Amino acid sequence: MLLLEREKSKSLIVADALLRRLETSDDDYPYFYEVSKRLHAGFEGEKMVDRHWFEMTNLEKHSLFFNYELMNEFGFPHQIDTLLLTPKFLFILDIKHMSGRVDYEEEKNQFIRTRQDGVIESFSDPVAQVLRHGQYFERLFTNLQITLPIEYAIVFSNPSTIIGQVPKSVPFFHTSGLRFHVSKLLSKHSPVLTEKSLNKLSKLLLSSLKRKDTKPAISIDRIKKGVLCEACNYQVQMIYKNRTWCCPKCGVQNKKAFYQALDDYRILINDRIKNNEFRDFFEIDSMQIASKILSRLGLVAVGDKKGRYYIIPENIASRI
Ligand SMILES: [Zn+2]
């Protein structure tokens, strides 16, 4: 049973917001453009891997978590692409979306990719990463007095990746091998957890979910203010007139752009906004008009008078 849906990572959400909000001439624009492109490809790759789980008819009772994130007892984060909990084992998956050829040199803990143009690059060690996640769960299971085997795999979502020299200790394979690998694990292990303890552990994992908050190290004065017109590729600031936002260039009128702008504020600056901050960001002179817009939004208000701020919810951009 899928307990945690796949969501875009915070880094991807931030990169996309910066592409809307940085001037295209900004020194960091090309960097965030590349980050966004790479993370979007990775996200699509992860979704391609995800589909395979729903065709596995032999999984029986299980809990599946996509993008599982937690903070360990030492205050350090874990970001796990996929976590499968069954009565027989816990399976930790790292999903890589890469082109070219990949090799792993075990004795050096070195993961390298050779691009088609011959350029060789080194990437963070996926084996050390999954084993570190596993060590967290080993500690957790010891505390819970559970003896559940932990399995690992590095899965490549791009069919064009050539998997070269890889270690034997942690399997590396293409998405197409996932189903076969899971079948092997199901035959290898015997049940350890009862259905009741599986459910209990699943609930505990869900309640320990903690997403890492990412704010960019970009000063506010580099971020474009106001409601930006999507049709004009976020290059034109819309104006507030007759209770709606209108683009002076293409004439588009919509509320969606306003919600998108509030979401950008939440992602890049703060999820709390005061009346004066709202007026400054949306370039509205009148305090009364700002108050009316804010009250019509129905946001949760905290405090009163000058100290009052409004909380911008995470789902603000999905409002229509
Ligand atoms: Zn426009």
PDB file of C-alpha atoms and ligand atoms in Angstrom:
ATOM      1  CA  MET A   1       0.000   0.000   0.000  1.00  0.00           C
ATOM      2  CA  LEU A   2       1.348   3.390  -0.964  1.00  0.00           C
ATOM      3  CA  LEU A   3       1.558   5.514   2.184  1.00  0.00           C
ATOM      4  CA  LEU A   4       3.547   8.450   0.876  1.00  0.00           C
ATOM      5  CA  GLU A   5       3.099   9.908  -2.616  1.00  0.00           C
ATOM      6  CA  ARG A   6       6.016  11.243  -4.613  1.00  0.00           C
ATOM      7  CA  GLU A   7       6.308  15.013  -4.489  1.00  0.00           C
ATOM      8  CA  LYS A   8       8.682  17.430  -6.133  1.00  0.00           C
ATOM      9  CA  SER A   9      11.709  18.016  -3.908  1.00  0.00           C
ATOM     10  CA  LYS A  10      12.080  21.341  -2.112  1.00  0.00           C
ATOM     11  CA  SER A  11      15.242  22.012  -4.166  1.00  0.00           C
ATOM     12  CA  LEU A  12      13.239  21.647  -7.391  1.00  0.00           C
ATOM     13  CA  ILE A  13      10.417  23.874  -6.101  1.00  0.00           C
ATOM     14  CA  VAL A  14      12.958  26.543  -5.096  1.00  0.00           C
ATOM     15  CA  ALA A  15      14.805  26.347  -8.441  1.00  0.00           C
ATOM     16  CA  ASP A  16      11.537  26.760 -10.388  1.00  0.00           C
ATOM     17  CA  ALA A  17      10.478  29.714  -8.219  1.00  0.00           C
ATOM     18  CA  LEU A  18      13.878  31.349  -8.818  1.00  0.00           C
ATOM     19  CA  LEU A  19      13.500  30.923 -12.580  1.00  0.00           C
ATOM     20  CA  ARG A  20      10.286  32.939 -12.325  1.00  0.00           C
ATOM     21  CA  ARG A  21      11.723  35.498  -9.919  1.00  0.00           C
ATOM     22  CA  LEU A  22      15.338  36.141 -10.977  1.00  0.00           C
ATOM     23  CA  GLU A  23      16.099  38.456 -13.873  1.00  0.00           C
ATOM     24  CA  THR A  24      17.282  36.349 -16.815  1.00  0.00           C
ATOM     25  CA  SER A  25      20.428  38.543 -16.741  1.00  0.00           C
ATOM     26  CA  ASP A  26      21.134  37.538 -13.103  1.00  0.00           C
ATOM     27  CA  ASP A  27      24.529  35.807 -12.695  1.00  0.00           C
ATOM     28  CA  ASP A  28      22.890  32.794 -11.041  1.00  0.00           C
ATOM     29  CA  TYR A  29      20.035  32.372 -13.561  1.00  0.00           C
ATOM     30  CA  PRO A  30      21.954  29.871 -15.794  1.00  0.00           C
ATOM     31  CA  TYR A  31      22.890  27.835 -12.706  1.00  0.00           C
ATOM     32  CA  PHE A  32      19.294  27.526 -11.488  1.00  0.00           C
ATOM     33  CA  TYR A  33      18.152  26.825 -15.039  1.00  0.00           C
ATOM     34  CA  GLU A  34      20.491  23.806 -15.125  1.00  0.00           C
ATOM     35  CA  VAL A  35      19.480  22.712 -11.590  1.00  0.00           C
ATOM     36  CA  SER A  36      15.803  22.853 -12.534  1.00  0.00           C
ATOM     37  CA  LYS A  37      16.399  20.899 -15.760  1.00  0.00           C
ATOM     38  CA  ARG A  38      18.392  18.204 -13.957  1.00  0.00           C
ATOM     39  CA  LEU A  39      15.938  17.881 -11.055  1.00  0.00           C
ATOM     40  CA  HIS A  40      12.905  17.756 -13.388  1.00  0.00           C
ATOM     41  CA  ALA A  41      14.564  14.913 -15.336  1.00  0.00           C
ATOM     42  CA  GLY A  42      15.329  13.147 -12.036  1.00  0.00           C
ATOM     43  CA  PHE A  43      11.735  13.592 -10.842  1.00  0.00           C
ATOM     44  CA  GLU A  44      10.352  12.167 -14.096  1.00  0.00           C
ATOM     45  CA  GLY A  45      12.810   9.262 -13.774  1.00  0.00           C
ATOM     46  CA  GLU A  46      11.648   8.552 -10.224  1.00  0.00           C
ATOM     47  CA  LYS A  47       8.016   8.509 -11.402  1.00  0.00           C
ATOM     48  CA  MET A  48       8.976   6.020 -14.110  1.00  0.00           C
ATOM     49  CA  VAL A  49      10.446   3.715 -11.443  1.00  0.00           C
ATOM     50  CA  ASP A  50       7.372   4.216  -9.215  1.00  0.00           C
ATOM     51  CA  ARG A  51       5.032   2.755 -11.831  1.00  0.00           C
ATOM     52  CA  HIS A  52       6.737  -0.634 -11.562  1.00  0.00           C
ATOM     53  CA  TRP A  53       5.568  -1.141  -7.980  1.00  0.00           C
ATOM     54  CA  PHE A  54       1.927  -1.138  -9.016  1.00  0.00           C
ATOM     55  CA  GLU A  55       2.429  -4.047 -11.400  1.00  0.00           C
ATOM     56  CA  MET A  56       3.989  -6.284  -8.752  1.00  0.00           C
ATOM     57  CA  THR A  57       1.281  -8.727  -7.814  1.00  0.00           C
ATOM     58  CA  ASN A  58       3.463 -10.767  -5.450  1.00  0.00           C
ATOM     59  CA  LEU A  59       4.139  -7.995  -2.944  1.00  0.00           C
ATOM     60  CA  GLU A  60       1.218  -8.892  -0.652  1.00  0.00           C
ATOM     61  CA  LYS A  61       1.147  -6.880   2.592  1.00  0.00           C
ATOM     62  CA  HIS A  62       3.586  -3.962   2.352  1.00  0.00           C
ATOM     63  CA  SER A  63       4.065  -0.226   2.911  1.00  0.00           C
ATOM     64  CA  LEU A  64       5.626   1.954   0.279  1.00  0.00           C
ATOM     65  CA  PHE A  65       7.034   5.426   0.870  1.00  0.00           C
ATOM     66  CA  PHE A  66       8.221   7.710  -1.925  1.00  0.00           C
ATOM     67  CA  ASN A  67      10.601  10.596  -1.075  1.00  0.00           C
ATOM     68  CA  TYR A  68      10.795   9.618   2.551  1.00  0.00           C
ATOM     69  CA  GLU A  69      12.601  12.249   4.620  1.00  0.00           C
ATOM     70  CA  LEU A  70      13.470  12.307   8.277  1.00  0.00           C
ATOM     71  CA  MET A  71      15.797  13.943  10.752  1.00  0.00           C
ATOM     72  CA  ASN A  72      17.932  11.493  12.719  1.00  0.00           C
ATOM     73  CA  GLU A  73      18.683  11.592  16.439  1.00  0.00           C
ATOM     74  CA  PHE A  74      21.843  13.635  15.753  1.00  0.00           C
ATOM     75  CA  GLY A  75      19.875  16.333  13.898  1.00  0.00           C
ATOM     76  CA  PHE A  76      21.016  15.320  10.397  1.00  0.00           C
ATOM     77  CA  PRO A  77      18.610  14.715   7.502  1.00  0.00           C
ATOM     78  CA  HIS A  78      17.977  11.548   5.500  1.00  0.00           C
ATOM     79  CA  GLN A  79      16.367  11.785   2.067  1.00  0.00           C
ATOM     80  CA  ILE A  80      15.379   8.379   0.721  1.00  0.00           C
ATOM     81  CA  ASP A  81      14.036   8.051  -2.827  1.00  0.00           C
ATOM     82  CA  THR A  82      11.963   4.944  -2.112  1.00  0.00           C
ATOM     83  CA  LEU A  83      11.403   2.843   0.979  1.00  0.00           C
ATOM     84  CA  LEU A  84       9.585  -0.505   0.873  1.00  0.00           C
ATOM     85  CA  LEU A  85       8.592  -2.103   4.143  1.00  0.00           C
ATOM     86  CA  THR A  86       7.419  -5.721   4.052  1.00  0.00           C
ATOM     87  CA  PRO A  87       6.994  -8.299   6.856  1.00  0.00           C
ATOM     88  CA  LYS A  88      10.255  -9.870   5.576  1.00  0.00           C
ATOM     89  CA  PHE A  89      12.611  -6.916   5.025  1.00  0.00           C
ATOM     90  CA  LEU A  90      13.084  -3.192   4.597  1.00  0.00           C
ATOM     91  CA  PHE A  91      14.257  -2.180   1.120  1.00  0.00           C
ATOM     92  CA  ILE A  92      16.067   1.145   0.572  1.00  0.00           C
ATOM     93  CA  LEU A  93      16.300   2.408  -2.993  1.00  0.00           C
ATOM     94  CA  ASP A  94      18.342   5.213  -4.445  1.00  0.00           C
ATOM     95  CA  ILE A  95      17.199   6.285  -7.909  1.00  0.00           C
ATOM     96  CA  LYS A  96      19.703   7.792 -10.344  1.00  0.00           C
ATOM     97  CA  HIS A  97      18.794   9.516 -13.556  1.00  0.00           C
ATOM     98  CA  MET A  98      22.008   9.836 -15.539  1.00  0.00           C
ATOM     99  CA  SER A  99      23.224   9.515 -19.080  1.00  0.00           C
ATOM    100  CA  GLY A 100      26.565   8.096 -20.203  1.00  0.00           C
ATOM    101  CA  ARG A 101      28.479   5.341 -18.433  1.00  0.00           C
ATOM    102  CA  VAL A 102      28.692   4.963 -14.650  1.00  0.00           C
ATOM    103  CA  ASP A 103      31.364   3.121 -12.667  1.00  0.00           C
ATOM    104  CA  TYR A 104      31.851   2.638  -8.961  1.00  0.00           C
ATOM    105  CA  GLU A 105      35.307   2.100  -7.493  1.00  0.00           C
ATOM    106  CA  GLU A 106      34.632   0.383  -4.205  1.00  0.00           C
ATOM    107  CA  GLU A 107      38.080   0.747  -2.671  1.00  0.00           C
ATOM    108  CA  LYS A 108      37.973   4.510  -3.320  1.00  0.00           C
ATOM    109  CA  ASN A 109      34.259   5.035  -2.582  1.00  0.00           C
ATOM    110  CA  GLN A 110      34.226   6.792  -5.924  1.00  0.00           C
ATOM    111  CA  PHE A 111      31.192   7.023  -8.203  1.00  0.00           C
ATOM    112  CA  ILE A 112      32.070   8.350 -11.636  1.00  0.00           C
ATOM    113  CA  ARG A 113      30.184   9.079 -14.807  1.00  0.00           C
ATOM    114  CA  THR A 114      31.798   9.204 -18.248  1.00  0.00           C
ATOM    115  CA  ARG A 115      29.793  11.389 -20.577  1.00  0.00           C
ATOM    116  CA  GLN A 116      29.409  10.623 -24.257  1.00  0.00           C
ATOM    117  CA  ASP A 117      31.843  13.441 -25.032  1.00  0.00           C
ATOM    118  CA  GLY A 118      34.462  11.710 -22.861  1.00  0.00           C
ATOM    119  CA  VAL A 119      34.258  14.098 -19.895  1.00  0.00           C
ATOM    120  CA  ILE A 120      34.607  12.219 -16.578  1.00  0.00           C
ATOM    121  CA  GLU A 121      32.797  13.543 -13.492  1.00  0.00           C
ATOM    122  CA  SER A 122      32.654  12.338  -9.915  1.00  0.00           C
ATOM    123  CA  PHE A 123      29.344  12.243  -7.998  1.00  0.00           C
ATOM    124  CA  SER A 124      28.436  11.710  -4.365  1.00  0.00           C
ATOM    125  CA  ASP A 125      28.749   8.090  -3.319  1.00  0.00           C
ATOM    126  CA  PRO A 126      25.302   6.401  -3.587  1.00  0.00           C
ATOM    127  CA  VAL A 127      26.494   3.266  -1.766  1.00  0.00           C
ATOM    128  CA  ALA A 128      27.622   5.219   1.294  1.00  0.00           C
ATOM    129  CA  GLN A 129      24.320   7.110   1.133  1.00  0.00           C
ATOM    130  CA  VAL A 130      22.037   4.062   1.217  1.00  0.00           C
ATOM    131  CA  LEU A 131      24.200   2.334   3.843  1.00  0.00           C
ATOM    132  CA  ARG A 132      23.969   5.458   6.021  1.00  0.00           C
ATOM    133  CA  HIS A 133      20.153   5.333   5.731  1.00  0.00           C
ATOM    134  CA  GLY A 134      20.333   1.657   6.648  1.00  0.00           C
ATOM    135  CA  GLN A 135      22.401   2.405   9.760  1.00  0.00           C
ATOM    136  CA  TYR A 136      19.658   4.773  10.916  1.00  0.00           C
ATOM    137  CA  PHE A 137      17.053   2.028  10.548  1.00  0.00           C
ATOM    138  CA  GLU A 138      19.335  -0.500  12.285  1.00  0.00           C
ATOM    139  CA  ARG A 139      19.483   1.834  15.302  1.00  0.00           C
ATOM    140  CA  LEU A 140      15.718   2.347  15.167  1.00  0.00           C
ATOM    141  CA  PHE A 141      15.025  -1.395  14.953  1.00  0.00           C
ATOM    142  CA  THR A 142      17.404  -2.095  17.846  1.00  0.00           C
ATOM    143  CA  ASN A 143      15.487   0.399  19.962  1.00  0.00           C
ATOM    144  CA  LEU A 144      12.191  -1.186  18.947  1.00  0.00           C
ATOM    145  CA  GLN A 145      13.634  -4.673  19.492  1.00  0.00           C
ATOM    146  CA  ILE A 146      12.900  -5.661  15.901  1.00  0.00           C
ATOM    147  CA  THR A 147      15.247  -7.845  13.853  1.00  0.00           C
ATOM    148  CA  LEU A 148      14.336  -6.981  10.293  1.00  0.00           C
ATOM    149  CA  PRO A 149      16.829  -7.466   7.431  1.00  0.00           C
ATOM    150  CA  ILE A 150      17.689  -4.339   5.421  1.00  0.00           C
ATOM    151  CA  GLU A 151      18.260  -4.546   1.673  1.00  0.00           C
ATOM    152  CA  TYR A 152      19.608  -1.899  -0.695  1.00  0.00           C
ATOM    153  CA  ALA A 153      19.714  -1.075  -4.384  1.00  0.00           C
ATOM    154  CA  ILE A 154      20.802   1.696  -6.726  1.00  0.00           C
ATOM    155  CA  VAL A 155      18.326   1.898  -9.605  1.00  0.00           C
ATOM    156  CA  PHE A 156      19.004   3.702 -12.898  1.00  0.00           C
ATOM    157  CA  SER A 157      15.893   5.258 -14.411  1.00  0.00           C
ATOM    158  CA  ASN A 158      17.404   6.312 -17.727  1.00  0.00           C
ATOM    159  CA  PRO A 159      17.456   3.256 -20.039  1.00  0.00           C
ATOM    160  CA  SER A 160      20.408   4.749 -21.945  1.00  0.00           C
ATOM    161  CA  THR A 161      22.739   4.671 -18.909  1.00  0.00           C
ATOM    162  CA  ILE A 162      25.550   2.146 -19.319  1.00  0.00           C
ATOM    163  CA  ILE A 163      26.259   0.490 -15.989  1.00  0.00           C
ATOM    164  CA  GLY A 164      29.968  -0.373 -15.964  1.00  0.00           C
ATOM    165  CA  GLN A 165      32.034  -1.641 -13.018  1.00  0.00           C
ATOM    166  CA  VAL A 166      29.874  -1.780  -9.894  1.00  0.00           C
ATOM    167  CA  PRO A 167      30.238  -3.347  -6.450  1.00  0.00           C
ATOM    168  CA  LYS A 168      28.711  -6.670  -5.482  1.00  0.00           C
ATOM    169  CA  SER A 169      27.743  -5.550  -1.978  1.00  0.00           C
ATOM    170  CA  VAL A 170      24.953  -3.223  -3.172  1.00  0.00           C
ATOM    171  CA  PRO A 171      23.145  -4.118  -6.420  1.00  0.00           C
ATOM    172  CA  PHE A 172      23.121  -1.571  -9.261  1.00  0.00           C
ATOM    173  CA  PHE A 173      20.541  -2.188 -12.002  1.00  0.00           C
ATOM    174  CA  HIS A 174      18.132  -0.618 -14.490  1.00  0.00           C
ATOM    175  CA  THR A 175      14.465  -0.022 -13.630  1.00  0.00           C
ATOM    176  CA  SER A 176      13.548  -3.077 -15.701  1.00  0.00           C
ATOM    177  CA  GLY A 177      15.354  -5.261 -13.142  1.00  0.00           C
ATOM    178  CA  LEU A 178      13.395  -4.006 -10.151  1.00  0.00           C
ATOM    179  CA  ARG A 179      10.553  -6.493 -10.295  1.00  0.00           C
ATOM    180  CA  PHE A 180      12.899  -9.472 -10.610  1.00  0.00           C
ATOM    181  CA  HIS A 181      15.089  -8.184  -7.793  1.00  0.00           C
ATOM    182  CA  VAL A 182      12.114  -7.736  -5.435  1.00  0.00           C
ATOM    183  CA  SER A 183      10.930 -11.287  -6.248  1.00  0.00           C
ATOM    184  CA  LYS A 184      14.394 -12.579  -5.326  1.00  0.00           C
ATOM    185  CA  LEU A 185      14.281 -10.717  -1.997  1.00  0.00           C
ATOM    186  CA  LEU A 186      10.796 -12.068  -1.254  1.00  0.00           C
ATOM    187  CA  SER A 187      12.055 -15.639  -1.782  1.00  0.00           C
ATOM    188  CA  LYS A 188      15.287 -15.037   0.148  1.00  0.00           C
ATOM    189  CA  HIS A 189      13.678 -13.836   3.395  1.00  0.00           C
ATOM    190  CA  SER A 190      11.080 -15.260   5.769  1.00  0.00           C
ATOM    191  CA  PRO A 191       8.427 -13.184   7.522  1.00  0.00           C
ATOM    192  CA  VAL A 192       9.613 -11.454  10.680  1.00  0.00           C
ATOM    193  CA  LEU A 193       6.835  -8.946  11.321  1.00  0.00           C
ATOM    194  CA  THR A 194       3.185  -9.715  11.952  1.00  0.00           C
ATOM    195  CA  GLU A 195       0.613  -7.642  10.097  1.00  0.00           C
ATOM    196  CA  LYS A 196      -0.032  -5.723  13.293  1.00  0.00           C
ATOM    197  CA  SER A 197       3.642  -4.860  13.848  1.00  0.00           C
ATOM    198  CA  LEU A 198       4.043  -3.930  10.165  1.00  0.00           C
ATOM    199  CA  ASN A 199       1.158  -1.469  10.515  1.00  0.00           C
ATOM    200  CA  LYS A 200       2.581  -0.112  13.742  1.00  0.00           C
ATOM    201  CA  LEU A 201       6.017   0.403  12.221  1.00  0.00           C
ATOM    202  CA  SER A 202       4.483   2.008   9.093  1.00  0.00           C
ATOM    203  CA  LYS A 203       2.597   4.478  11.280  1.00  0.00           C
ATOM    204  CA  LEU A 204       5.775   5.286  13.190  1.00  0.00           C
ATOM    205  CA  LEU A 205       7.675   5.911   9.931  1.00  0.00           C
ATOM    206  CA  LEU A 206       4.918   8.202   8.672  1.00  0.00           C
ATOM    207  CA  SER A 207       4.835  10.141  11.930  1.00  0.00           C
ATOM    208  CA  SER A 208       8.650  10.580  11.754  1.00  0.00           C
ATOM    209  CA  LEU A 209       8.433  12.155   8.290  1.00  0.00           C
ATOM    210  CA  LYS A 210      10.226  15.472   8.315  1.00  0.00           C
ATOM    211  CA  ARG A 211      10.849  17.416   5.134  1.00  0.00           C
ATOM    212  CA  LYS A 212      13.970  19.550   5.089  1.00  0.00           C
ATOM    213  CA  ASP A 213      13.208  23.216   4.521  1.00  0.00           C
ATOM    214  CA  THR A 214      15.323  24.768   1.807  1.00  0.00           C
ATOM    215  CA  LYS A 215      15.605  28.520   1.382  1.00  0.00           C
ATOM    216  CA  PRO A 216      17.940  29.876  -1.282  1.00  0.00           C
ATOM    217  CA  ALA A 217      20.953  31.965  -0.329  1.00  0.00           C
ATOM    218  CA  ILE A 218      19.734  34.788  -2.575  1.00  0.00           C
ATOM    219  CA  SER A 219      19.146  38.286  -1.206  1.00  0.00           C
ATOM    220  CA  ILE A 220      15.586  39.594  -1.512  1.00  0.00           C
ATOM    221  CA  ASP A 221      16.622  42.566  -3.644  1.00  0.00           C
ATOM    222  CA  ARG A 222      17.517  40.184  -6.507  1.00  0.00           C
ATOM    223  CA  ILE A 223      13.999  38.719  -6.492  1.00  0.00           C
ATOM    224  CA  LYS A 224      11.451  40.326  -8.832  1.00  0.00           C
ATOM    225  CA  LYS A 225       8.465  41.666  -6.930  1.00  0.00           C
ATOM    226  CA  GLY A 226       4.777  41.653  -7.749  1.00  0.00           C
ATOM    227  CA  VAL A 227       2.387  39.392  -9.616  1.00  0.00           C
ATOM    228  CA  LEU A 228       4.131  38.199 -12.770  1.00  0.00           C
ATOM    229  CA  CYS A 229       2.357  37.300 -16.003  1.00  0.00           C
ATOM    230  CA  GLU A 230       2.827  33.646 -16.929  1.00  0.00           C
ATOM    231  CA  ALA A 231       1.801  34.321 -20.545  1.00  0.00           C
ATOM    232  CA  CYS A 232       4.632  36.865 -20.765  1.00  0.00           C
ATOM    233  CA  ASN A 233       7.095  34.329 -19.324  1.00  0.00           C
ATOM    234  CA  TYR A 234       7.129  36.067 -15.906  1.00  0.00           C
ATOM    235  CA  GLN A 235       8.789  39.134 -17.444  1.00  0.00           C
ATOM    236  CA  VAL A 236       5.878  41.556 -16.945  1.00  0.00           C
ATOM    237  CA  GLN A 237       4.403  42.713 -13.648  1.00  0.00           C
ATOM    238  CA  MET A 238       0.593  42.639 -13.544  1.00  0.00           C
ATOM    239  CA  ILE A 239      -1.416  45.499 -12.065  1.00  0.00           C
ATOM    240  CA  TYR A 240      -4.309  45.339  -9.606  1.00  0.00           C
ATOM    241  CA  LYS A 241      -7.420  46.949 -11.046  1.00  0.00           C
ATOM    242  CA  ASN A 242     -11.129  46.383 -10.402  1.00  0.00           C
ATOM    243  CA  ARG A 243     -10.433  43.567  -7.953  1.00  0.00           C
ATOM    244  CA  THR A 244      -8.358  41.586 -10.409  1.00  0.00           C
ATOM    245  CA  TRP A 245      -4.803  41.315 -11.697  1.00  0.00           C
ATOM    246  CA  CYS A 246      -4.239  42.357 -15.269  1.00  0.00           C
ATOM    247  CA  CYS A 247      -1.163  42.227 -17.526  1.00  0.00           C
ATOM    248  CA  PRO A 248      -0.476  45.638 -19.105  1.00  0.00           C
ATOM    249  CA  LYS A 249       1.318  43.957 -22.007  1.00  0.00           C
ATOM    250  CA  CYS A 250      -0.874  41.056 -23.138  1.00  0.00           C
ATOM    251  CA  GLY A 251      -4.101  41.978 -21.316  1.00  0.00           C
ATOM    252  CA  VAL A 252      -4.464  38.625 -19.521  1.00  0.00           C
ATOM    253  CA  GLN A 253      -6.525  38.812 -16.315  1.00  0.00           C
ATOM    254  CA  ASN A 254      -6.310  36.110 -13.709  1.00  0.00           C
ATOM    255  CA  LYS A 255      -6.160  35.268 -10.051  1.00  0.00           C
ATOM    256  CA  LYS A 256      -3.928  32.243 -10.583  1.00  0.00           C
ATOM    257  CA  ALA A 257      -0.907  34.499 -11.141  1.00  0.00           C
ATOM    258  CA  PHE A 258      -1.591  36.159  -7.797  1.00  0.00           C
ATOM    259  CA  TYR A 259      -1.658  32.810  -5.984  1.00  0.00           C
ATOM    260  CA  GLN A 260       1.518  31.829  -7.801  1.00  0.00           C
ATOM    261  CA  ALA A 261       3.165  35.066  -6.615  1.00  0.00           C
ATOM    262  CA  LEU A 262       2.114  34.399  -3.019  1.00  0.00           C
ATOM    263  CA  ASP A 263       3.535  30.905  -3.337  1.00  0.00           C
ATOM    264  CA  ASP A 264       6.826  32.305  -4.662  1.00  0.00           C
ATOM    265  CA  TYR A 265       6.925  34.608  -1.630  1.00  0.00           C
ATOM    266  CA  ARG A 266       6.338  31.593   0.649  1.00  0.00           C
ATOM    267  CA  ILE A 267       9.003  29.482  -1.095  1.00  0.00           C
ATOM    268  CA  LEU A 268      11.709  32.126  -1.429  1.00  0.00           C
ATOM    269  CA  ILE A 269      11.117  34.539   1.437  1.00  0.00           C
ATOM    270  CA  ASN A 270       8.743  33.477   4.204  1.00  0.00           C
ATOM    271  CA  ASP A 271       5.486  31.607   4.776  1.00  0.00           C
ATOM    272  CA  ARG A 272       4.362  34.506   6.982  1.00  0.00           C
ATOM    273  CA  ILE A 273       3.513  37.901   5.585  1.00  0.00           C
ATOM    274  CA  LYS A 274       2.537  41.159   7.290  1.00  0.00           C
ATOM    275  CA  ASN A 275       0.408  43.894   5.724  1.00  0.00           C
ATOM    276  CA  ASN A 276       3.441  46.154   5.102  1.00  0.00           C
ATOM    277  CA  GLU A 277       5.461  43.296   3.619  1.00  0.00           C
ATOM    278  CA  PHE A 278       2.508  42.425   1.401  1.00  0.00           C
ATOM    279  CA  ARG A 279       2.240  46.055   0.188  1.00  0.00           C
ATOM    280  CA  ASP A 280       5.963  46.175  -0.462  1.00  0.00           C
ATOM    281  CA  PHE A 281       6.128  42.887  -2.383  1.00  0.00           C
ATOM    282  CA  PHE A 282       2.948  43.429  -4.381  1.00  0.00           C
ATOM    283  CA  GLU A 283       3.588  47.167  -4.772  1.00  0.00           C
ATOM    284  CA  ILE A 284       0.207  48.264  -3.449  1.00  0.00           C
ATOM    285  CA  ASP A 285       0.234  51.732  -1.865  1.00  0.00           C
ATOM    286  CA  SER A 286      -3.066  51.569  -0.019  1.00  0.00           C
ATOM    287  CA  MET A 287      -3.115  49.802   3.309  1.00  0.00           C
ATOM    288  CA  GLN A 288      -6.918  49.421   3.035  1.00  0.00           C
ATOM    289  CA  ILE A 289      -6.742  47.711  -0.362  1.00  0.00           C
ATOM    290  CA  ALA A 290      -3.972  45.418   0.918  1.00  0.00           C
ATOM    291  CA  SER A 291      -6.098  44.569   3.985  1.00  0.00           C
ATOM    292  CA  LYS A 292      -9.104  43.797   1.766  1.00  0.00           C
ATOM    293  CA  ILE A 293      -7.083  41.519  -0.525  1.00  0.00           C
ATOM    294  CA  LEU A 294      -5.554  39.752   2.461  1.00  0.00           C
ATOM    295  CA  SER A 295      -8.899  39.267   4.197  1.00  0.00           C
ATOM    296  CA  ARG A 296     -10.533  37.958   1.001  1.00  0.00           C
ATOM    297  CA  LEU A 297      -7.781  35.310   0.817  1.00  0.00           C
ATOM    298  CA  GLY A 298      -9.060  33.806   4.057  1.00  0.00           C
ATOM    299  CA  LEU A 299      -5.539  33.166   5.357  1.00  0.00           C
ATOM    300  CA  VAL A 300      -5.005  32.325   8.998  1.00  0.00           C
ATOM    301  CA  ALA A 301      -4.125  35.580  10.791  1.00  0.00           C
ATOM    302  CA  VAL A 302      -1.954  35.556  13.903  1.00  0.00           C
ATOM    303  CA  GLY A 303      -1.591  38.466  16.348  1.00  0.00           C
ATOM    304  CA  ASP A 304      -3.256  41.843  16.102  1.00  0.00           C
ATOM    305  CA  LYS A 305      -2.644  45.397  14.905  1.00  0.00           C
ATOM    306  CA  LYS A 306       0.958  46.016  13.797  1.00  0.00           C
ATOM    307  CA  GLY A 307       2.181  42.569  14.803  1.00  0.00           C
ATOM    308  CA  ARG A 308      -0.435  40.760  12.750  1.00  0.00           C
ATOM    309  CA  TYR A 309       0.838  38.354  10.127  1.00  0.00           C
ATOM    310  CA  TYR A 310      -0.854  35.926   7.787  1.00  0.00           C
ATOM    311  CA  ILE A 311       0.223  32.348   7.125  1.00  0.00           C
ATOM    312  CA  ILE A 312       0.520  31.430   3.450  1.00  0.00           C
ATOM    313  CA  PRO A 313      -0.520  27.765   3.135  1.00  0.00           C
ATOM    314  CA  GLU A 314       1.522  25.255   1.112  1.00  0.00           C
ATOM    315  CA  ASN A 315      -1.372  24.655  -1.285  1.00  0.00           C
ATOM    316  CA  ILE A 316      -1.928  28.340  -2.129  1.00  0.00           C
ATOM    317  CA  ALA A 317      -0.816  27.924  -5.779  1.00  0.00           C
ATOM    318  CA  SER A 318      -3.446  25.246  -6.411  1.00  0.00           C
ATOM    319  CA  ARG A 319      -6.303  27.674  -5.650  1.00  0.00           C
ATOM    320  CA  ILE A 320      -8.272  28.877  -8.633  1.00  0.00           C
TER     321      ILE A 320
HETATM  322 ZN    ZN B   1       1.167  39.194 -20.127  1.00  0.00          ZN
END
